[in-house]
Amino acid sequence: SIRFFESSNLTVRGVKMMNSPQFHFRFDSCSSVHIDTISITSPALSPNTDGIHVENTQSVGIYNSMIGA
């Protein structure tokens, strides 16, 4: 998984992630986050496998993405 902390003006684009044991992406205390064309998959019965976890973060946009099991 990938964690961004106290970052601003982020762009995450064209990333494919699979089977993370916890969060796939975590944004903590960030601002101006643009997520585009990502793919996140995990097994259907996996506990605590948040696709995108947003905490204390402002101005987040998610576009053209697939997040699912």
N, CA, C and O atoms as a CHARMM CRD file, in Angstrom:
* protein
*
  276
    1    1 SER  N      0.82500  -1.18800   0.00000 PROA 1      0.00000
    2    1 SER  CA     0.00000   0.00000   0.00000 PROA 1      0.00000
    3    1 SER  C      0.87100   1.25500   0.00000 PROA 1      0.00000
    4    1 SER  O      2.05700   1.20700   0.32600 PROA 1      0.00000
    5    2 ILE  N      0.26000   2.36900  -0.37000 PROA 2      0.00000
    6    2 ILE  CA     0.98800   3.64000  -0.46200 PROA 2      0.00000
    7    2 ILE  C      0.31500   4.65400   0.44500 PROA 2      0.00000
    8    2 ILE  O     -0.90300   4.82500   0.40200 PROA 2      0.00000
    9    3 ARG  N      1.10900   5.32400   1.26300 PROA 3      0.00000
   10    3 ARG  CA     0.58100   6.35700   2.15200 PROA 3      0.00000
   11    3 ARG  C      1.19300   7.70600   1.79100 PROA 3      0.00000
   12    3 ARG  O      2.40600   7.82900   1.61900 PROA 3      0.00000
   13    4 PHE  N      0.33700   8.70900   1.68000 PROA 4      0.00000
   14    4 PHE  CA     0.77200  10.08700   1.47500 PROA 4      0.00000
   15    4 PHE  C      0.44800  10.84700   2.74900 PROA 4      0.00000
   16    4 PHE  O     -0.67700  10.76800   3.24200 PROA 4      0.00000
   17    5 PHE  N      1.41300  11.58300   3.29200 PROA 5      0.00000
   18    5 PHE  CA     1.22800  12.30200   4.55000 PROA 5      0.00000
   19    5 PHE  C      1.66400  13.75200   4.38400 PROA 5      0.00000
   20    5 PHE  O      2.77100  14.03500   3.92600 PROA 5      0.00000
   21    6 GLU  N      0.77700  14.66300   4.76300 PROA 6      0.00000
   22    6 GLU  CA     1.03800  16.10400   4.69400 PROA 6      0.00000
   23    6 GLU  C      1.56300  16.52300   3.31600 PROA 6      0.00000
   24    6 GLU  O      2.54000  17.26500   3.20700 PROA 6      0.00000
   25    7 SER  N      0.90300  16.03800   2.28500 PROA 7      0.00000
   26    7 SER  CA     1.27900  16.36800   0.90600 PROA 7      0.00000
   27    7 SER  C      0.19200  17.23900   0.28600 PROA 7      0.00000
   28    7 SER  O     -0.96300  17.20400   0.71000 PROA 7      0.00000
   29    8 SER  N      0.57600  18.02400  -0.72400 PROA 8      0.00000
   30    8 SER  CA    -0.42600  18.84300  -1.40900 PROA 8      0.00000
   31    8 SER  C     -0.18300  18.82500  -2.91400 PROA 8      0.00000
   32    8 SER  O      0.92500  18.56100  -3.38100 PROA 8      0.00000
   33    9 ASN  N     -1.24300  19.11100  -3.65800 PROA 9      0.00000
   34    9 ASN  CA    -1.19600  19.11200  -5.12400 PROA 9      0.00000
   35    9 ASN  C     -0.70300  17.77500  -5.67900 PROA 9      0.00000
   36    9 ASN  O      0.21500  17.73100  -6.49800 PROA 9      0.00000
   37   10 LEU  N     -1.32800  16.68900  -5.22200 PROA 10     0.00000
   38   10 LEU  CA    -0.95000  15.33900  -5.64200 PROA 10     0.00000
   39   10 LEU  C     -1.75100  14.89500  -6.85600 PROA 10     0.00000
   40   10 LEU  O     -2.93100  15.22200  -6.98600 PROA 10     0.00000
   41   11 THR  N     -1.10800  14.15400  -7.73600 PROA 11     0.00000
   42   11 THR  CA    -1.80800  13.45900  -8.80800 PROA 11     0.00000
   43   11 THR  C     -1.35200  12.00900  -8.79400 PROA 11     0.00000
   44   11 THR  O     -0.15600  11.72400  -8.85500 PROA 11     0.00000
   45   12 VAL  N     -2.31500  11.09200  -8.71500 PROA 12     0.00000
   46   12 VAL  CA    -2.04500   9.65900  -8.81900 PROA 12     0.00000
   47   12 VAL  C     -2.77800   9.19900 -10.07300 PROA 12     0.00000
   48   12 VAL  O     -3.99900   9.32800 -10.16300 PROA 12     0.00000
   49   13 ARG  N     -2.04200   8.66500 -11.03600 PROA 13     0.00000
   50   13 ARG  CA    -2.64700   8.33000 -12.33300 PROA 13     0.00000
   51   13 ARG  C     -2.07300   7.02100 -12.87300 PROA 13     0.00000
   52   13 ARG  O     -0.87000   6.77300 -12.79200 PROA 13     0.00000
   53   14 GLY  N     -2.95400   6.19500 -13.42300 PROA 14     0.00000
   54   14 GLY  CA    -2.53100   5.00100 -14.15500 PROA 14     0.00000
   55   14 GLY  C     -1.91900   3.91000 -13.29700 PROA 14     0.00000
   56   14 GLY  O     -1.05400   3.17200 -13.76800 PROA 14     0.00000
   57   15 VAL  N     -2.34800   3.79200 -12.05000 PROA 15     0.00000
   58   15 VAL  CA    -1.77200   2.79700 -11.13800 PROA 15     0.00000
   59   15 VAL  C     -2.74200   1.62500 -10.98900 PROA 15     0.00000
   60   15 VAL  O     -3.95100   1.82200 -10.87300 PROA 15     0.00000
   61   16 LYS  N     -2.20200   0.40500 -10.99400 PROA 16     0.00000
   62   16 LYS  CA    -2.99600  -0.79700 -10.73000 PROA 16     0.00000
   63   16 LYS  C     -2.44900  -1.45200  -9.47100 PROA 16     0.00000
   64   16 LYS  O     -1.26000  -1.75600  -9.38200 PROA 16     0.00000
   65   17 MET  N     -3.33800  -1.66900  -8.49000 PROA 17     0.00000
   66   17 MET  CA    -2.92900  -2.31800  -7.23900 PROA 17     0.00000
   67   17 MET  C     -3.83700  -3.51300  -6.99100 PROA 17     0.00000
   68   17 MET  O     -5.02100  -3.50100  -7.32800 PROA 17     0.00000
   69   18 MET  N     -3.24400  -4.55700  -6.38400 PROA 18     0.00000
   70   18 MET  CA    -4.00500  -5.77700  -6.17500 PROA 18     0.00000
   71   18 MET  C     -3.61600  -6.42700  -4.85100 PROA 18     0.00000
   72   18 MET  O     -2.43200  -6.54300  -4.53300 PROA 18     0.00000
   73   19 ASN  N     -4.61100  -6.84600  -4.08700 PROA 19     0.00000
   74   19 ASN  CA    -4.44900  -7.67800  -2.89100 PROA 19     0.00000
   75   19 ASN  C     -3.60300  -7.06400  -1.78100 PROA 19     0.00000
   76   19 ASN  O     -2.80300  -7.76600  -1.16300 PROA 19     0.00000
   77   20 SER  N     -3.76000  -5.79500  -1.52100 PROA 20     0.00000
   78   20 SER  CA    -3.07000  -5.18400  -0.38300 PROA 20     0.00000
   79   20 SER  C     -3.68100  -5.72400   0.90900 PROA 20     0.00000
   80   20 SER  O     -4.89800  -5.89400   0.97500 PROA 20     0.00000
   81   21 PRO  N     -2.87300  -5.99900   1.94400 PROA 21     0.00000
   82   21 PRO  CA    -3.42600  -6.53200   3.19100 PROA 21     0.00000
   83   21 PRO  C     -4.22000  -5.50000   3.99700 PROA 21     0.00000
   84   21 PRO  O     -4.97700  -5.88000   4.89000 PROA 21     0.00000
   85   22 GLN  N     -4.06500  -4.20600   3.70500 PROA 22     0.00000
   86   22 GLN  CA    -4.84100  -3.16600   4.39100 PROA 22     0.00000
   87   22 GLN  C     -5.28800  -2.13100   3.36900 PROA 22     0.00000
   88   22 GLN  O     -5.97800  -2.46900   2.40700 PROA 22     0.00000
   89   23 PHE  N     -4.90600  -0.88500   3.56300 PROA 23     0.00000
   90   23 PHE  CA    -5.27300   0.16800   2.61800 PROA 23     0.00000
   91   23 PHE  C     -4.46600   0.01200   1.33900 PROA 23     0.00000
   92   23 PHE  O     -3.29500  -0.36600   1.38400 PROA 23     0.00000
   93   24 HSD  N     -5.07900   0.29700   0.21200 PROA 24     0.00000
   94   24 HSD  CA    -4.32000   0.36100  -1.03100 PROA 24     0.00000
   95   24 HSD  C     -3.67500   1.73700  -1.15500 PROA 24     0.00000
   96   24 HSD  O     -2.48300   1.85300  -1.44000 PROA 24     0.00000
   97   25 PHE  N     -4.47700   2.77500  -0.93900 PROA 25     0.00000
   98   25 PHE  CA    -3.97000   4.15000  -0.88300 PROA 25     0.00000
   99   25 PHE  C     -4.47200   4.78200   0.40300 PROA 25     0.00000
  100   25 PHE  O     -5.62500   4.59000   0.79100 PROA 25     0.00000
  101   26 ARG  N     -3.61300   5.52900   1.05500 PROA 26     0.00000
  102   26 ARG  CA    -4.02000   6.27300   2.25200 PROA 26     0.00000
  103   26 ARG  C     -3.53400   7.71200   2.11000 PROA 26     0.00000
  104   26 ARG  O     -2.35300   7.96300   1.86800 PROA 26     0.00000
  105   27 PHE  N     -4.45800   8.64100   2.26400 PROA 27     0.00000
  106   27 PHE  CA    -4.14800  10.06700   2.20100 PROA 27     0.00000
  107   27 PHE  C     -4.43100  10.65200   3.57600 PROA 27     0.00000
  108   27 PHE  O     -5.58500  10.70000   4.00300 PROA 27     0.00000
  109   28 ASP  N     -3.39600  11.09300   4.26800 PROA 28     0.00000
  110   28 ASP  CA    -3.52000  11.60200   5.63300 PROA 28     0.00000
  111   28 ASP  C     -2.98200  13.02700   5.69200 PROA 28     0.00000
  112   28 ASP  O     -1.80900  13.26800   5.40800 PROA 28     0.00000
  113   29 SER  N     -3.84300  13.96300   6.06300 PROA 29     0.00000
  114   29 SER  CA    -3.47000  15.38200   6.20300 PROA 29     0.00000
  115   29 SER  C     -2.93500  15.95900   4.89100 PROA 29     0.00000
  116   29 SER  O     -1.92700  16.66600   4.87800 PROA 29     0.00000
  117   30 CYS  N     -3.61100  15.65300   3.80400 PROA 30     0.00000
  118   30 CYS  CA    -3.21500  16.13800   2.47900 PROA 30     0.00000
  119   30 CYS  C     -4.23500  17.15800   1.96800 PROA 30     0.00000
  120   30 CYS  O     -5.30500  17.33000   2.55100 PROA 30     0.00000
  121   31 SER  N     -3.88500  17.82500   0.87700 PROA 31     0.00000
  122   31 SER  CA    -4.83500  18.72900   0.22300 PROA 31     0.00000
  123   31 SER  C     -4.62400  18.69600  -1.28300 PROA 31     0.00000
  124   31 SER  O     -3.51600  18.46100  -1.76500 PROA 31     0.00000
  125   32 SER  N     -5.69400  18.93400  -2.00800 PROA 32     0.00000
  126   32 SER  CA    -5.68500  18.95900  -3.47900 PROA 32     0.00000
  127   32 SER  C     -5.14900  17.65100  -4.06300 PROA 32     0.00000
  128   32 SER  O     -4.05600  17.60300  -4.62700 PROA 32     0.00000
  129   33 VAL  N     -5.94600  16.59600  -3.91200 PROA 33     0.00000
  130   33 VAL  CA    -5.57800  15.26400  -4.38700 PROA 33     0.00000
  131   33 VAL  C     -6.41700  14.93400  -5.62300 PROA 33     0.00000
  132   33 VAL  O     -7.64300  15.02900  -5.58800 PROA 33     0.00000
  133   34 HSD  N     -5.75600  14.54900  -6.71200 PROA 34     0.00000
  134   34 HSD  CA    -6.41700  14.18400  -7.96900 PROA 34     0.00000
  135   34 HSD  C     -6.03800  12.73600  -8.28000 PROA 34     0.00000
  136   34 HSD  O     -4.86500  12.42700  -8.49300 PROA 34     0.00000
  137   35 ILE  N     -7.03600  11.85300  -8.30400 PROA 35     0.00000
  138   35 ILE  CA    -6.81800  10.43500  -8.58200 PROA 35     0.00000
  139   35 ILE  C     -7.52200  10.11900  -9.89200 PROA 35     0.00000
  140   35 ILE  O     -8.71800  10.37600 -10.02800 PROA 35     0.00000
  141   36 ASP  N     -6.79300   9.56100 -10.86300 PROA 36     0.00000
  142   36 ASP  CA    -7.37400   9.32900 -12.18200 PROA 36     0.00000
  143   36 ASP  C     -6.88200   8.01000 -12.76200 PROA 36     0.00000
  144   36 ASP  O     -5.69000   7.70400 -12.71300 PROA 36     0.00000
  145   37 THR  N     -7.79100   7.24800 -13.30100 PROA 37     0.00000
  146   37 THR  CA    -7.50100   6.01800 -14.03400 PROA 37     0.00000
  147   37 THR  C     -6.67600   5.04000 -13.20000 PROA 37     0.00000
  148   37 THR  O     -5.60900   4.59400 -13.62300 PROA 37     0.00000
  149   38 ILE  N     -7.18600   4.71300 -12.00300 PROA 38     0.00000
  150   38 ILE  CA    -6.53700   3.69100 -11.18800 PROA 38     0.00000
  151   38 ILE  C     -7.44000   2.46300 -11.12400 PROA 38     0.00000
  152   38 ILE  O     -8.64100   2.54100 -11.38400 PROA 38     0.00000
  153   39 SER  N     -6.83900   1.33400 -10.77500 PROA 39     0.00000
  154   39 SER  CA    -7.57400   0.08400 -10.62400 PROA 39     0.00000
  155   39 SER  C     -7.13100  -0.57000  -9.31900 PROA 39     0.00000
  156   39 SER  O     -5.94100  -0.78300  -9.08900 PROA 39     0.00000
  157   40 ILE  N     -8.10800  -0.88400  -8.46800 PROA 40     0.00000
  158   40 ILE  CA    -7.82800  -1.52000  -7.17800 PROA 40     0.00000
  159   40 ILE  C     -8.69700  -2.77200  -7.07700 PROA 40     0.00000
  160   40 ILE  O     -9.91300  -2.70500  -7.25900 PROA 40     0.00000
  161   41 THR  N     -8.06800  -3.92000  -6.78600 PROA 41     0.00000
  162   41 THR  CA    -8.82700  -5.15500  -6.58600 PROA 41     0.00000
  163   41 THR  C     -8.30000  -5.90800  -5.37800 PROA 41     0.00000
  164   41 THR  O     -7.11000  -5.85900  -5.06800 PROA 41     0.00000
  165   42 SER  N     -9.20600  -6.60900  -4.69900 PROA 42     0.00000
  166   42 SER  CA    -8.86200  -7.49700  -3.59200 PROA 42     0.00000
  167   42 SER  C     -9.87500  -8.62500  -3.53900 PROA 42     0.00000
  168   42 SER  O    -10.96700  -8.50400  -4.09400 PROA 42     0.00000
  169   43 PRO  N     -9.52700  -9.72200  -2.87900 PROA 43     0.00000
  170   43 PRO  CA   -10.48800 -10.81700  -2.74600 PROA 43     0.00000
  171   43 PRO  C    -11.75700 -10.34100  -2.02600 PROA 43     0.00000
  172   43 PRO  O    -11.68200  -9.50100  -1.12900 PROA 43     0.00000
  173   44 ALA  N    -12.89800 -10.86800  -2.40900 PROA 44     0.00000
  174   44 ALA  CA   -14.19000 -10.43800  -1.86600 PROA 44     0.00000
  175   44 ALA  C    -14.29300 -10.59900  -0.35100 PROA 44     0.00000
  176   44 ALA  O    -14.95700  -9.78900   0.29600 PROA 44     0.00000
  177   45 LEU  N    -13.67600 -11.59000   0.22100 PROA 45     0.00000
  178   45 LEU  CA   -13.80400 -11.85100   1.65900 PROA 45     0.00000
  179   45 LEU  C    -12.62200 -11.33400   2.47400 PROA 45     0.00000
  180   45 LEU  O    -12.41200 -11.79000   3.59800 PROA 45     0.00000
  181   46 SER  N    -11.86300 -10.41700   1.95100 PROA 46     0.00000
  182   46 SER  CA   -10.71500  -9.85800   2.67500 PROA 46     0.00000
  183   46 SER  C    -11.18300  -8.75800   3.62500 PROA 46     0.00000
  184   46 SER  O    -11.81800  -7.80000   3.18500 PROA 46     0.00000
  185   47 PRO  N    -10.87900  -8.87600   4.92600 PROA 47     0.00000
  186   47 PRO  CA   -11.27700  -7.82200   5.86600 PROA 47     0.00000
  187   47 PRO  C    -10.31400  -6.63100   5.81400 PROA 47     0.00000
  188   47 PRO  O     -9.12300  -6.80200   5.55100 PROA 47     0.00000
  189   48 ASN  N    -10.83100  -5.43900   6.06300 PROA 48     0.00000
  190   48 ASN  CA   -10.01000  -4.22400   6.19900 PROA 48     0.00000
  191   48 ASN  C     -9.15600  -3.90600   4.98200 PROA 48     0.00000
  192   48 ASN  O     -8.03300  -3.41900   5.12100 PROA 48     0.00000
  193   49 THR  N     -9.66500  -4.16900   3.81700 PROA 49     0.00000
  194   49 THR  CA    -8.90100  -3.84400   2.61100 PROA 49     0.00000
  195   49 THR  C     -9.51800  -2.62500   1.93100 PROA 49     0.00000
  196   49 THR  O    -10.00800  -2.70300   0.80400 PROA 49     0.00000
  197   50 ASP  N     -9.48300  -1.49800   2.64100 PROA 50     0.00000
  198   50 ASP  CA   -10.01600  -0.25600   2.07900 PROA 50     0.00000
  199   50 ASP  C     -9.30600   0.04900   0.76600 PROA 50     0.00000
  200   50 ASP  O     -8.08200  -0.04500   0.67600 PROA 50     0.00000
  201   51 GLY  N    -10.06700   0.40600  -0.22900 PROA 51     0.00000
  202   51 GLY  CA    -9.45500   0.80700  -1.49700 PROA 51     0.00000
  203   51 GLY  C     -8.68800   2.10300  -1.33300 PROA 51     0.00000
  204   51 GLY  O     -7.48400   2.16300  -1.58400 PROA 51     0.00000
  205   52 ILE  N     -9.40100   3.15200  -0.90700 PROA 52     0.00000
  206   52 ILE  CA    -8.78600   4.46000  -0.68100 PROA 52     0.00000
  207   52 ILE  C     -9.25600   4.96100   0.67400 PROA 52     0.00000
  208   52 ILE  O    -10.45700   5.10100   0.90600 PROA 52     0.00000
  209   53 HSD  N     -8.32800   5.22700   1.55600 PROA 53     0.00000
  210   53 HSD  CA    -8.65000   5.74500   2.88700 PROA 53     0.00000
  211   53 HSD  C     -8.24100   7.21600   2.93200 PROA 53     0.00000
  212   53 HSD  O     -7.08300   7.56100   2.69600 PROA 53     0.00000
  213   54 VAL  N     -9.21000   8.07300   3.23700 PROA 54     0.00000
  214   54 VAL  CA    -8.97400   9.51500   3.28100 PROA 54     0.00000
  215   54 VAL  C     -9.18900   9.98500   4.70900 PROA 54     0.00000
  216   54 VAL  O    -10.25200   9.77000   5.29200 PROA 54     0.00000
  217   55 GLU  N     -8.16400  10.63400   5.27000 PROA 55     0.00000
  218   55 GLU  CA    -8.20500  11.07400   6.66700 PROA 55     0.00000
  219   55 GLU  C     -7.64100  12.48800   6.77000 PROA 55     0.00000
  220   55 GLU  O     -6.52600  12.74400   6.31500 PROA 55     0.00000
  221   56 ASN  N     -8.39500  13.40100   7.35900 PROA 56     0.00000
  222   56 ASN  CA    -7.94600  14.79800   7.52900 PROA 56     0.00000
  223   56 ASN  C     -7.43700  15.40400   6.21900 PROA 56     0.00000
  224   56 ASN  O     -6.45500  16.14700   6.21300 PROA 56     0.00000
  225   57 THR  N     -8.09700  15.08900   5.13600 PROA 57     0.00000
  226   57 THR  CA    -7.65300  15.52300   3.80600 PROA 57     0.00000
  227   57 THR  C     -8.76100  16.32300   3.13000 PROA 57     0.00000
  228   57 THR  O     -9.94500  16.01800   3.28200 PROA 57     0.00000
  229   58 GLN  N     -8.36400  17.34400   2.38600 PROA 58     0.00000
  230   58 GLN  CA    -9.32700  18.23500   1.74300 PROA 58     0.00000
  231   58 GLN  C     -9.14100  18.24500   0.23100 PROA 58     0.00000
  232   58 GLN  O     -8.03200  18.08400  -0.27700 PROA 58     0.00000
  233   59 SER  N    -10.24200  18.43600  -0.46900 PROA 59     0.00000
  234   59 SER  CA   -10.26200  18.58400  -1.92300 PROA 59     0.00000
  235   59 SER  C     -9.70100  17.34700  -2.63500 PROA 59     0.00000
  236   59 SER  O     -8.59600  17.36600  -3.17700 PROA 59     0.00000
  237   60 VAL  N    -10.49700  16.27600  -2.61700 PROA 60     0.00000
  238   60 VAL  CA   -10.11400  15.01300  -3.25200 PROA 60     0.00000
  239   60 VAL  C    -11.06500  14.74200  -4.41400 PROA 60     0.00000
  240   60 VAL  O    -12.28300  14.81400  -4.25300 PROA 60     0.00000
  241   61 GLY  N    -10.51100  14.43100  -5.58000 PROA 61     0.00000
  242   61 GLY  CA   -11.31400  14.03900  -6.73500 PROA 61     0.00000
  243   61 GLY  C    -10.85400  12.69000  -7.25300 PROA 61     0.00000
  244   61 GLY  O     -9.65700  12.45900  -7.42900 PROA 61     0.00000
  245   62 ILE  N    -11.81500  11.78700  -7.49900 PROA 62     0.00000
  246   62 ILE  CA   -11.50600  10.45200  -8.02700 PROA 62     0.00000
  247   62 ILE  C    -12.26300  10.30200  -9.34600 PROA 62     0.00000
  248   62 ILE  O    -13.48600  10.43900  -9.38300 PROA 62     0.00000
  249   63 TYR  N    -11.53300  10.01900 -10.42800 PROA 63     0.00000
  250   63 TYR  CA   -12.10800  10.00000 -11.76800 PROA 63     0.00000
  251   63 TYR  C    -11.69700   8.74000 -12.52900 PROA 63     0.00000
  252   63 TYR  O    -10.58400   8.24300 -12.35700 PROA 63     0.00000
  253   64 ASN  N    -12.58600   8.23300 -13.35800 PROA 64     0.00000
  254   64 ASN  CA   -12.27600   7.15100 -14.31600 PROA 64     0.00000
  255   64 ASN  C    -11.56500   5.96900 -13.67100 PROA 64     0.00000
  256   64 ASN  O    -10.62400   5.42800 -14.25000 PROA 64     0.00000
  257   65 SER  N    -11.99700   5.56400 -12.49100 PROA 65     0.00000
  258   65 SER  CA   -11.28600   4.53500 -11.73000 PROA 65     0.00000
  259   65 SER  C    -12.20100   3.37100 -11.37700 PROA 65     0.00000
  260   65 SER  O    -13.42300   3.52000 -11.33400 PROA 65     0.00000
  261   66 MET  N    -11.59600   2.19900 -11.12100 PROA 66     0.00000
  262   66 MET  CA   -12.31400   1.00600 -10.72200 PROA 66     0.00000
  263   66 MET  C    -11.79000   0.57400  -9.35800 PROA 66     0.00000
  264   66 MET  O    -10.60300   0.29200  -9.19600 PROA 66     0.00000
  265   67 ILE  N    -12.68600   0.52700  -8.38600 PROA 67     0.00000
  266   67 ILE  CA   -12.31600   0.11600  -7.03400 PROA 67     0.00000
  267   67 ILE  C    -13.29800  -0.97000  -6.63200 PROA 67     0.00000
  268   67 ILE  O    -14.49200  -0.70400  -6.49900 PROA 67     0.00000
  269   68 GLY  N    -12.80700  -2.20400  -6.43300 PROA 68     0.00000
  270   68 GLY  CA   -13.73800  -3.27500  -6.10000 PROA 68     0.00000
  271   68 GLY  C    -13.04700  -4.58000  -5.81400 PROA 68     0.00000
  272   68 GLY  O    -11.82200  -4.69200  -5.83700 PROA 68     0.00000
  273   69 ALA  N    -13.88300  -5.56600  -5.54200 PROA 69     0.00000
  274   69 ALA  CA   -13.37800  -6.89800  -5.23500 PROA 69     0.00000
  275   69 ALA  C    -13.51500  -7.77500  -6.45700 PROA 69     0.00000
  276   69 ALA  O    -13.14700  -8.94900  -6.41800 PROA 69     0.00000
